[in-house]
PDB file of C-alpha atoms and ligand atoms in Angstrom:
ATOM      1  CA  MET A1081       0.000   0.000   0.000  1.00 59.00           C
ATOM      2  CA  SER A1082       1.228   3.462  -0.828  1.00 72.00           C
ATOM      3  CA  GLU A1083       2.645   5.593   1.963  1.00 80.00           C
ATOM      4  CA  TYR A1084       0.203   8.265   0.848  1.00 91.00           C
ATOM      5  CA  ALA A1085      -2.895   6.083   1.114  1.00 95.00           C
ATOM      6  CA  ALA A1086      -3.733   7.117   4.689  1.00 94.00           C
ATOM      7  CA  THR A1087      -3.553  10.801   3.814  1.00 92.00           C
ATOM      8  CA  PHE A1088      -5.555  10.171   0.677  1.00 95.00           C
ATOM      9  CA  GLU A1089      -8.309   8.443   2.631  1.00 95.00           C
ATOM     10  CA  LEU A1090      -8.526  11.367   5.058  1.00 93.00           C
ATOM     11  CA  ILE A1091      -9.162  13.753   2.170  1.00 95.00           C
ATOM     12  CA  ASP A1092     -11.507  11.397   0.317  1.00 97.00           C
ATOM     13  CA  ALA A1093     -14.541  12.194   2.483  1.00 96.00           C
ATOM     14  CA  ASP A1094     -17.052  10.069   0.541  1.00 97.00           C
ATOM     15  CA  LYS A1095     -14.593   7.160   0.152  1.00 97.00           C
ATOM     16  CA  ASP A1096     -15.120   6.724  -3.579  1.00 97.00           C
ATOM     17  CA  GLY A1097     -11.367   6.477  -4.220  1.00 97.00           C
ATOM     18  CA  ARG A1098     -11.184   9.878  -5.915  1.00 98.00           C
ATOM     19  CA  ILE A1099     -10.537  13.367  -4.573  1.00 97.00           C
ATOM     20  CA  SER A1100     -13.008  15.840  -6.049  1.00 98.00           C
ATOM     21  CA  ALA A1101     -12.748  19.635  -6.173  1.00 98.00           C
ATOM     22  CA  ASP A1102     -15.340  19.737  -3.359  1.00 97.00           C
ATOM     23  CA  GLU A1103     -13.210  17.543  -1.145  1.00 97.00           C
ATOM     24  CA  LEU A1104     -10.132  19.663  -1.862  1.00 95.00           C
ATOM     25  CA  VAL A1105     -12.030  22.826  -0.879  1.00 96.00           C
ATOM     26  CA  ARG A1106     -13.050  21.166   2.404  1.00 95.00           C
ATOM     27  CA  LEU A1107      -9.469  20.060   3.094  1.00 92.00           C
ATOM     28  CA  MET A1108      -8.010  23.520   2.523  1.00 93.00           C
ATOM     29  CA  ALA A1109     -10.682  25.061   4.785  1.00 95.00           C
ATOM     30  CA  VAL A1110      -9.581  22.672   7.554  1.00 93.00           C
ATOM     31  CA  LEU A1111      -5.937  23.636   6.915  1.00 92.00           C
ATOM     32  CA  ASP A1112      -6.981  27.291   7.191  1.00 96.00           C
ATOM     33  CA  GLU A1113      -5.926  28.004   3.617  1.00 94.00           C
ATOM     34  CA  PRO A1114      -9.286  28.570   1.984  1.00 95.00           C
ATOM     35  CA  LEU A1115      -9.540  27.725  -1.702  1.00 95.00           C
ATOM     36  CA  THR A1116     -12.331  28.571  -4.114  1.00 97.00           C
ATOM     37  CA  ILE A1117     -13.979  25.807  -6.126  1.00 97.00           C
ATOM     38  CA  ASP A1118     -12.310  27.237  -9.242  1.00 97.00           C
ATOM     39  CA  GLY A1119      -8.958  27.214  -7.476  1.00 97.00           C
ATOM     40  CA  ALA A1120      -9.514  23.593  -6.512  1.00 97.00           C
ATOM     41  CA  ARG A1121     -10.407  22.643 -10.090  1.00 97.00           C
ATOM     42  CA  GLY A1122      -7.259  24.402 -11.306  1.00 96.00           C
ATOM     43  CA  ALA A1123      -5.099  22.543  -8.781  1.00 93.00           C
ATOM     44  CA  ILE A1124      -6.680  19.229  -9.757  1.00 96.00           C
ATOM     45  CA  SER A1125      -6.223  19.828 -13.477  1.00 97.00           C
ATOM     46  CA  LYS A1126      -2.449  20.192 -12.894  1.00 94.00           C
ATOM     47  CA  VAL A1127      -2.137  16.687 -11.445  1.00 95.00           C
ATOM     48  CA  ASP A1128      -5.033  15.006 -13.226  1.00 97.00           C
ATOM     49  CA  ALA A1129      -3.097  12.733 -15.572  1.00 96.00           C
ATOM     50  CA  ASP A1130      -6.137  10.907 -17.013  1.00 97.00           C
ATOM     51  CA  GLY A1131      -8.276  14.056 -17.312  1.00 97.00           C
ATOM     52  CA  ASP A1132     -11.366  12.830 -15.428  1.00 97.00           C
ATOM     53  CA  GLY A1133     -11.428  15.934 -13.181  1.00 97.00           C
ATOM     54  CA  LEU A1134     -10.707  13.870 -10.067  1.00 98.00           C
ATOM     55  CA  ILE A1135      -7.497  12.843  -8.310  1.00 97.00           C
ATOM     56  CA  ASP A1136      -7.005   9.124  -7.754  1.00 97.00           C
ATOM     57  CA  LEU A1137      -4.358   7.636  -5.465  1.00 96.00           C
ATOM     58  CA  ASP A1138      -1.806   7.263  -8.290  1.00 95.00           C
ATOM     59  CA  GLU A1139      -2.147  10.906  -9.285  1.00 96.00           C
ATOM     60  CA  PHE A1140      -2.087  11.987  -5.644  1.00 94.00           C
ATOM     61  CA  SER A1141       1.143  10.055  -4.965  1.00 93.00           C
ATOM     62  CA  THR A1142       2.790  11.426  -8.087  1.00 91.00           C
ATOM     63  CA  TRP A1143       1.780  14.938  -7.048  1.00 87.00           C
ATOM     64  CA  LEU A1144       3.197  14.637  -3.514  1.00 87.00           C
ATOM     65  CA  ARG A1145       6.402  13.011  -4.754  1.00 87.00           C
ATOM     66  CA  GLY A1146       6.943  15.836  -7.233  1.00 80.00           C
ATOM     67  CA  ARG A1147       6.638  18.632  -4.667  1.00 67.00           C
TER      68      ARG A1147
HETATM   69 CA1  LIG B1200     -14.212  11.367  -3.027  1.00 85.65          CA
HETATM   70 CA1  LIG B1201      -7.733  11.675 -12.600  1.00 85.65          CA
END
C-alpha cells in the first residue's frame, strides 16, 4: 500500500477512491488556507493525468512526490 494512502483516505470524504474539487475545498478550509472551487479545479487539473477531473491515489502520490 502506498505511503500516501492514509492521507488520501482522510481527504476522500465520501470514500469513492477519488478526490473531487469539493473535497479539496473542504481540506483547505480545515488547513486554514481557503480555496475557491475554481482554485480547486485548477489545482486538480495540474495533477489530473487521465483528465477525469478527479485525483485518484496514483495521481495523488505522483503529485506529492513531485513537490
Ligand atoms: Ca471522493
Ligand atoms: Ca484523474
